[in-house]
Tab-separated table of C-alpha atoms in Angstrom:
chain	number	residue	atom	x	y	z
M	137	MET	CA	0.468	-18.812	32.688
M	138	ALA	CA	0.003	-19.418	36.399
M	139	LEU	CA	2.592	-18.442	38.954
M	140	LEU	CA	2.659	-19.082	42.651
M	141	ASN	CA	4.289	-17.562	45.700
M	142	PRO	CA	3.748	-20.272	48.364
M	143	ALA	CA	6.141	-18.670	50.802
M	144	GLY	CA	4.128	-15.458	51.032
M	145	ALA	CA	5.474	-11.926	50.865
M	146	ALA	CA	9.177	-11.217	50.763
M	147	PRO	CA	10.735	-10.855	54.220
M	148	ALA	CA	11.758	-7.480	55.500
M	149	ALA	CA	15.429	-6.687	56.056
M	150	PRO	CA	16.610	-8.140	59.381
M	151	ASP	CA	17.485	-5.930	62.324
M	152	GLY	CA	20.839	-4.237	61.979
M	153	GLY	CA	20.286	-3.134	58.374
M	154	ALA	CA	21.492	-6.321	56.677
M	155	SER	CA	20.271	-6.595	53.091
M	156	PRO	CA	17.731	-9.324	52.311
M	157	GLY	CA	18.682	-12.084	49.883
M	158	PRO	CA	18.327	-11.881	46.108
M	159	ARG	CA	14.859	-12.007	44.608
M	160	VAL	CA	13.745	-15.076	42.637
M	161	LEU	CA	10.522	-15.754	40.760
M	162	LEU	CA	8.565	-18.967	41.375
M	163	SER	CA	6.127	-20.375	38.837
M	164	ALA	CA	4.011	-23.520	38.566
M	165	ARG	CA	1.025	-24.799	36.644
M	166	GLU	CA	-1.914	-24.454	39.029
M	167	ASP	CA	-3.898	-27.002	37.001
M	168	ARG	CA	-1.398	-29.816	37.663
M	169	LEU	CA	-1.032	-31.491	41.067
M	170	ASP	CA	2.546	-32.633	40.463
M	171	SER	CA	3.584	-29.104	39.491
M	172	VAL	CA	2.080	-27.483	42.593
M	173	LEU	CA	3.579	-30.090	44.941
M	174	ALA	CA	7.023	-29.811	43.350
M	175	LEU	CA	7.149	-26.033	43.620
M	176	GLY	CA	6.129	-26.031	47.267
M	177	ARG	CA	8.750	-28.616	48.194
M	178	VAL	CA	11.588	-26.766	46.476
M	179	ALA	CA	10.460	-23.381	47.842
M	180	ALA	CA	10.771	-24.730	51.380
M	181	HIS	CA	14.565	-24.907	50.904
M	182	LEU	CA	15.234	-21.436	49.474
M	183	GLY	CA	16.335	-19.885	52.766
M	184	ASP	CA	16.876	-16.125	52.565
M	185	LEU	CA	16.040	-15.866	48.865
M	186	ARG	CA	13.083	-13.512	48.439
M	187	ARG	CA	10.232	-14.845	46.345
M	188	THR	CA	7.925	-13.068	43.943
M	189	ASP	CA	5.413	-13.907	41.246
M	190	TRP	CA	4.526	-12.704	37.784
M	191	ASN	CA	1.914	-10.245	39.022
M	192	ASP	CA	4.649	-8.140	40.595
M	193	TRP	CA	6.500	-7.700	37.294
M	194	ASN	CA	4.946	-4.340	36.420
M	195	ASP	CA	5.909	-2.946	39.832
M	196	TRP	CA	9.636	-3.561	39.422
M	197	ASN	CA	11.748	-0.474	38.915
M	198	ASP	CA	15.242	0.847	39.600
M	199	VAL	CA	14.624	0.526	43.337
M	200	GLU	CA	13.223	-3.025	43.101
M	201	PRO	CA	14.979	-4.710	40.142
M	202	PRO	CA	13.751	-7.804	38.276
M	203	PRO	CA	14.421	-11.247	39.758
M	204	VAL	CA	17.926	-12.582	39.386
M	205	ALA	CA	16.641	-16.085	38.569
M	206	ALA	CA	13.445	-18.112	38.322
M	207	LEU	CA	12.143	-21.584	39.073
M	208	VAL	CA	9.449	-22.674	36.640
M	209	CYS	CA	7.614	-25.969	37.062
M	210	ASP	CA	6.323	-27.374	33.753
M	211	ASP	CA	5.166	-24.084	32.167
M	212	VAL	CA	7.197	-23.971	28.956
M	213	ALA	CA	5.641	-20.671	27.879
M	214	ALA	CA	6.647	-19.006	31.163
M	215	THR	CA	10.197	-20.328	30.819
M	216	GLY	CA	10.440	-18.928	27.285
M	217	ARG	CA	9.138	-15.487	28.266
M	218	LEU	CA	11.473	-15.195	31.232
M	219	LEU	CA	14.496	-16.185	29.161
M	220	GLU	CA	13.544	-13.573	26.557
M	221	LEU	CA	13.511	-10.990	29.364
M	222	GLY	CA	17.002	-12.024	30.397
M	223	VAL	CA	16.041	-13.952	33.544
M	224	PRO	CA	17.933	-17.282	33.907
M	225	VAL	CA	15.582	-20.193	34.593
M	226	VAL	CA	15.665	-23.568	36.311
M	227	HIS	CA	12.897	-25.478	34.526
M	228	LEU	CA	11.575	-28.397	36.563
M	229	GLU	CA	9.521	-31.133	34.902
M	230	SER	CA	7.457	-32.351	37.832
M	231	GLY	CA	6.046	-35.541	36.373
M	232	PRO	CA	5.456	-37.560	33.207
M	233	PRO	CA	4.908	-35.524	30.038
M	234	GLY	CA	1.452	-34.740	28.749
M	235	PRO	CA	0.109	-35.679	25.317
M	236	PRO	CA	2.635	-36.509	22.583
M	237	GLY	CA	3.903	-33.533	20.645
M	238	GLY	CA	3.970	-31.226	23.675
M	239	GLU	CA	6.381	-28.334	23.963
M	240	THR	CA	9.904	-28.796	25.253
M	241	PRO	CA	11.674	-26.171	27.373
M	242	PRO	CA	14.152	-23.876	25.589
M	243	GLY	CA	17.719	-25.123	25.536
M	244	ARG	CA	18.984	-22.129	27.525
M	245	ALA	CA	17.075	-23.252	30.620
M	246	LEU	CA	18.618	-25.552	33.229
M	247	VAL	CA	16.230	-28.528	33.015
M	248	ARG	CA	15.590	-30.826	35.935
M	249	VAL	CA	13.267	-33.863	35.820
M	250	HIS	CA	11.498	-35.242	38.902
M	251	ARG	CA	12.105	-38.979	38.813
M	252	PRO	CA	12.746	-41.365	41.731
M	253	GLY	CA	15.882	-43.453	41.409
M	254	TRP	CA	13.838	-46.651	41.786
M	255	LEU	CA	11.659	-45.780	38.794
M	256	PRO	CA	13.671	-45.909	35.555
M	257	LEU	CA	12.986	-43.273	32.930
M	258	PRO	CA	10.778	-44.632	30.110
M	259	GLY	CA	13.319	-43.267	27.619
M	260	PRO	CA	16.475	-41.187	27.463
M	261	PRO	CA	16.125	-37.724	29.081
M	262	ALA	CA	16.171	-34.670	26.860
M	263	ARG	CA	19.589	-33.238	26.141
M	264	GLY	CA	20.889	-31.426	29.196
M	265	ALA	CA	18.053	-32.599	31.463
M	266	ARG	CA	19.035	-34.094	34.830
M	267	PRO	CA	16.873	-36.390	36.991
M	268	THR	CA	16.407	-35.012	40.511
M	269	GLY	CA	15.558	-38.100	42.519
M	270	VAL	CA	12.633	-37.889	44.936
M	271	LEU	CA	11.212	-34.434	45.666
M	272	ALA	CA	10.320	-35.101	49.288
M	273	PRO	CA	8.482	-32.732	51.652
M	274	ARG	CA	10.645	-30.790	54.095
M	275	ARG	CA	8.759	-32.276	57.052
M	276	THR	CA	8.830	-36.078	56.913
M	277	GLY	CA	7.135	-36.774	60.257
M	278	ARG	CA	3.438	-37.490	60.713
M	279	SER	CA	1.049	-36.555	63.503
M	280	ARG	CA	0.630	-39.158	66.219
M	281	THR	CA	-3.049	-38.271	66.436
M	282	ARG	CA	-3.695	-38.391	62.692
M	283	SER	CA	-7.243	-39.082	61.585
M	284	GLY	CA	-9.512	-38.927	58.574
M	285	THR	CA	-8.812	-39.500	54.898
M	286	LEU	CA	-6.836	-37.370	52.450
M	287	LEU	CA	-7.723	-37.937	48.810
M	288	MET	CA	-5.372	-36.311	46.274
M	289	LEU	CA	-6.971	-36.158	42.860
M	290	SER	CA	-5.362	-35.074	39.612
M	291	LEU	CA	-7.578	-34.390	36.601
M	292	TRP	CA	-4.753	-32.810	34.601
M	293	HIS	CA	-5.068	-33.845	30.930
M	294	VAL	CA	-7.946	-36.206	31.759
M	295	PRO	CA	-10.725	-36.219	29.117
M	296	GLU	CA	-13.833	-34.495	30.430
M	297	ALA	CA	-16.094	-37.524	29.934
M	298	GLU	CA	-13.682	-39.784	31.831
M	299	ALA	CA	-13.321	-37.263	34.659
M	300	GLY	CA	-17.089	-36.857	34.923
M	301	ALA	CA	-17.730	-40.596	35.069
M	302	PHE	CA	-15.122	-41.013	37.815
M	303	ALA	CA	-16.424	-38.087	39.880
M	304	SER	CA	-20.061	-39.193	39.793
M	305	GLY	CA	-19.185	-42.851	40.349
M	306	ALA	CA	-16.027	-44.046	42.105
M	307	LEU	CA	-15.153	-40.717	43.757
M	308	ARG	CA	-18.585	-40.304	45.298
M	309	LYS	CA	-18.483	-43.845	46.724
M	310	LEU	CA	-14.950	-43.467	48.061
M	311	ALA	CA	-15.759	-40.170	49.780
M	312	ALA	CA	-18.872	-41.665	51.416
M	313	ALA	CA	-16.885	-44.672	52.635
M	314	ALA	CA	-14.088	-42.404	53.938
M	315	LEU	CA	-16.584	-40.416	56.002
M	316	HIS	CA	-18.092	-43.598	57.404
M	317	ARG	CA	-14.786	-45.377	58.077
M	318	THR	CA	-12.500	-42.548	59.177
M	319	GLY	CA	-14.813	-39.742	60.238
M	320	SER	CA	-13.683	-37.133	57.719
M	321	CYS	CA	-12.556	-36.760	54.126
M	322	THR	CA	-10.588	-33.984	52.418
M	323	VAL	CA	-10.280	-33.961	48.640
M	324	VAL	CA	-7.408	-31.946	47.136
M	325	ALA	CA	-7.781	-31.520	43.376
M	326	ASP	CA	-5.803	-29.618	40.779
M	327	THR	CA	-8.478	-28.850	38.201
M	328	GLY	CA	-12.120	-29.688	37.555
M	329	LEU	CA	-13.071	-28.301	40.977
M	330	GLY	CA	-16.602	-27.513	39.846
M	331	LEU	CA	-17.092	-31.052	38.619
M	332	VAL	CA	-15.744	-32.522	41.859
M	333	ARG	CA	-17.784	-30.240	44.115
M	334	SER	CA	-20.953	-30.970	42.162
M	335	ALA	CA	-20.381	-34.717	42.439
M	336	LEU	CA	-19.866	-34.462	46.211
M	337	ALA	CA	-22.531	-31.851	46.917
M	338	GLU	CA	-24.749	-34.390	48.705
M	339	GLN	CA	-21.935	-35.189	51.135
M	340	PRO	CA	-21.501	-31.927	53.081
M	341	GLY	CA	-18.942	-33.500	55.398
M	342	VAL	CA	-16.401	-33.718	52.556
M	343	ARG	CA	-13.990	-30.790	52.089
M	344	VAL	CA	-12.908	-30.042	48.516
M	345	LEU	CA	-9.777	-27.890	48.265
M	346	ARG	CA	-7.829	-26.450	45.336
M	347	ALA	CA	-4.286	-27.815	45.256
M	348	ALA	CA	-2.731	-24.452	44.351
M	349	GLU	CA	-4.206	-22.887	47.506
M	350	THR	CA	-3.523	-25.757	49.895
M	351	ASP	CA	-0.549	-27.278	51.710
M	352	ALA	CA	-1.340	-30.859	50.761
M	353	ASP	CA	1.846	-32.154	52.376
M	354	ALA	CA	0.734	-30.760	55.746
M	355	LEU	CA	-2.715	-32.305	55.321
M	356	HIS	CA	-1.087	-35.658	54.680
M	357	ALA	CA	0.886	-35.420	57.936
M	358	ASP	CA	-2.424	-35.233	59.839
M	359	ALA	CA	-4.364	-37.857	57.825
M	360	ALA	CA	-4.737	-41.531	58.773
M	361	VAL	CA	-5.601	-42.777	55.261
M	362	PHE	CA	-4.049	-41.612	51.996
M	363	LEU	CA	-5.710	-42.200	48.613
M	364	ALA	CA	-4.182	-40.581	45.553
M	365	SER	CA	-4.057	-40.491	41.803
M	366	PRO	CA	-0.938	-42.210	40.448
M	367	VAL	CA	1.268	-39.104	40.226
M	368	LEU	CA	4.914	-38.703	41.195
M	369	GLY	CA	4.186	-36.103	43.876
M	370	ALA	CA	1.968	-38.565	45.768
M	371	PHE	CA	4.498	-41.402	45.481
M	372	ALA	CA	7.251	-39.122	46.804
M	373	LEU	CA	5.110	-38.019	49.741
M	374	ALA	CA	4.244	-41.545	50.855
M	375	GLN	CA	7.786	-42.827	50.287
M	376	ALA	CA	9.418	-40.039	52.277
M	377	ARG	CA	7.099	-40.644	55.241
M	378	ARG	CA	6.998	-44.424	54.922
M	379	ALA	CA	3.220	-44.178	54.823
M	380	PRO	CA	0.628	-46.456	53.234
M	381	LEU	CA	-0.807	-45.305	49.917
M	382	ALA	CA	-3.716	-46.696	47.906
M	383	LEU	CA	-3.987	-45.654	44.281
M	384	LEU	CA	-7.123	-44.253	42.751
M	385	PRO	CA	-8.015	-45.674	39.352
M	386	PRO	CA	-5.628	-44.068	36.817
M	387	LEU	CA	-7.331	-41.427	34.699
M	388	GLY	CA	-5.945	-40.360	31.340
M	389	ALA	CA	-3.047	-41.711	29.344
M	390	ALA	CA	-0.254	-40.216	31.481
M	391	GLN	CA	-1.592	-41.725	34.725
M	392	ARG	CA	-2.170	-45.130	33.144
M	393	ALA	CA	1.366	-45.205	31.761
M	394	LEU	CA	2.894	-44.182	35.116
M	395	ALA	CA	0.749	-46.660	37.070
M	396	GLY	CA	1.957	-49.429	34.767
M	397	GLN	CA	5.615	-48.481	35.265
M	398	VAL	CA	5.258	-48.276	39.048
M	399	GLY	CA	3.374	-51.577	39.172
M	400	GLU	CA	6.377	-53.362	37.677
M	401	VAL	CA	8.530	-52.204	40.604
M	402	LEU	CA	6.289	-51.710	43.629
M	403	PRO	CA	3.074	-53.444	44.782
M	404	LEU	CA	0.709	-50.663	45.812
M	405	PRO	CA	-2.927	-51.427	46.675
M	406	SER	CA	-5.803	-50.110	44.609
M	407	ALA	CA	-8.562	-47.909	45.970
M	408	GLY	CA	-11.012	-49.412	43.533
M	409	ASP	CA	-13.285	-51.082	46.120
M	410	PRO	CA	-14.601	-48.764	48.865
M	411	GLU	CA	-15.936	-51.795	50.757
M	412	ASP	CA	-12.485	-53.336	51.166
M	413	PRO	CA	-11.644	-53.007	54.912
M	414	GLY	CA	-7.924	-53.194	54.107
M	415	LEU	CA	-8.234	-49.858	52.335
M	416	TRP	CA	-9.122	-48.108	55.602
M	417	GLU	CA	-6.918	-50.180	57.926
M	418	PRO	CA	-3.801	-51.121	55.930
M	419	ALA	CA	-2.009	-54.298	57.031
M	420	SER	CA	1.311	-52.431	57.054
M	421	PRO	CA	1.293	-48.996	58.689
M	422	ALA	CA	4.567	-48.192	56.900
M	423	GLY	CA	3.494	-49.178	53.399
M	424	PRO	CA	5.629	-51.254	51.013
M	425	TRP	CA	8.524	-48.787	50.815
M	426	HIS	CA	10.928	-51.139	52.597
M	427	LEU	CA	10.984	-53.193	49.389
M	428	LEU	CA	12.937	-50.444	47.607
M	429	ASP	CA	16.718	-50.247	47.631
M	430	PRO	CA	17.454	-47.241	49.910
M	431	ALA	CA	20.677	-46.608	47.971
M	432	LEU	CA	18.640	-45.529	44.952
M	433	ASP	CA	17.112	-42.487	46.663
M	434	ASP	CA	18.236	-40.162	49.451
M	435	LEU	CA	15.051	-38.042	49.258
M	436	ARG	CA	17.006	-34.825	48.670
M	437	GLY	CA	15.723	-33.929	45.223
M	438	ALA	CA	14.041	-30.736	46.409
M	439	GLN	CA	17.244	-29.588	48.104
M	440	ARG	CA	19.199	-30.232	44.900
M	441	VAL	CA	16.850	-28.150	42.799
M	442	ALA	CA	16.846	-25.363	45.427
M	443	ARG	CA	20.650	-25.435	45.488
M	444	THR	CA	20.758	-25.056	41.698
M	445	LEU	CA	18.417	-22.067	41.873
M	446	ARG	CA	20.472	-20.492	44.654
M	447	GLN	CA	23.652	-20.935	42.636
M	448	LEU	CA	21.956	-19.356	39.639
M	449	ALA	CA	20.733	-16.453	41.773
M	450	LEU	CA	24.056	-15.787	43.436
M	451	ALA	CA	26.266	-16.369	40.392
M	452	PRO	CA	24.137	-15.973	37.229
M	453	LEU	CA	25.405	-17.550	34.044
């Protein structure tokens, strides 16, 4: 079980002796790009709630009590353990499910499902689960002096042979073209970091960062070109900022299924050909997002999830 604390240490009590806000626990799967992005976007709206992670559990005592609530992204085991310990949980499903037969969150959790309004669910949601709408970043502006390429790669639940073939083939070519065309390239990956770094070792100008230790949304604000695996977190980022997005070849069953669903609604270019000049200088600097009905999404999914957690923390069930 992997848990994150993207907001850093809990704030000290403000001047004047006022008590800090209630303590909540934040958890995400570090091996899944969608999960890491979702947690960071919700955490940005938690205000005075103090945040902690699982590693602090053994230090809690009568002076520092357990958290009053928790936000868990995708980690069903973490949700189950917290509920057993009496901690109420908002369980956020950050993207499409993994392989068939996967675990479902316990019924006592408040389940939220990241799904844009323009992208219909492939089937009925689980009992009690509520779609969130788009989980957008808190900052929707982009740098006027943006440059370079950001490549967001998810290898979550991708077979090792398929991931290896992509890394040594298409990824290597895309990174080389990004360096040549845009001057720099940053790869943010969720898992398989050793595989990715090995494949790009002969291109020292490429940065390879671990998603769980990186503010990918901030990197996107400063990047001129955005290439990403077909994952909901990347779609939400580009949609919120009205930015062009080219999709990496889908890897694994979950990405292929999502890419097919998105393709029926929205024409997004493919990053399959590194020699395509349109990949590095998109015809539309705002992307195709104007084609979507704005009434279907108000981009406040992260605020909604944060509000639910705050309500749970301030008035536990």
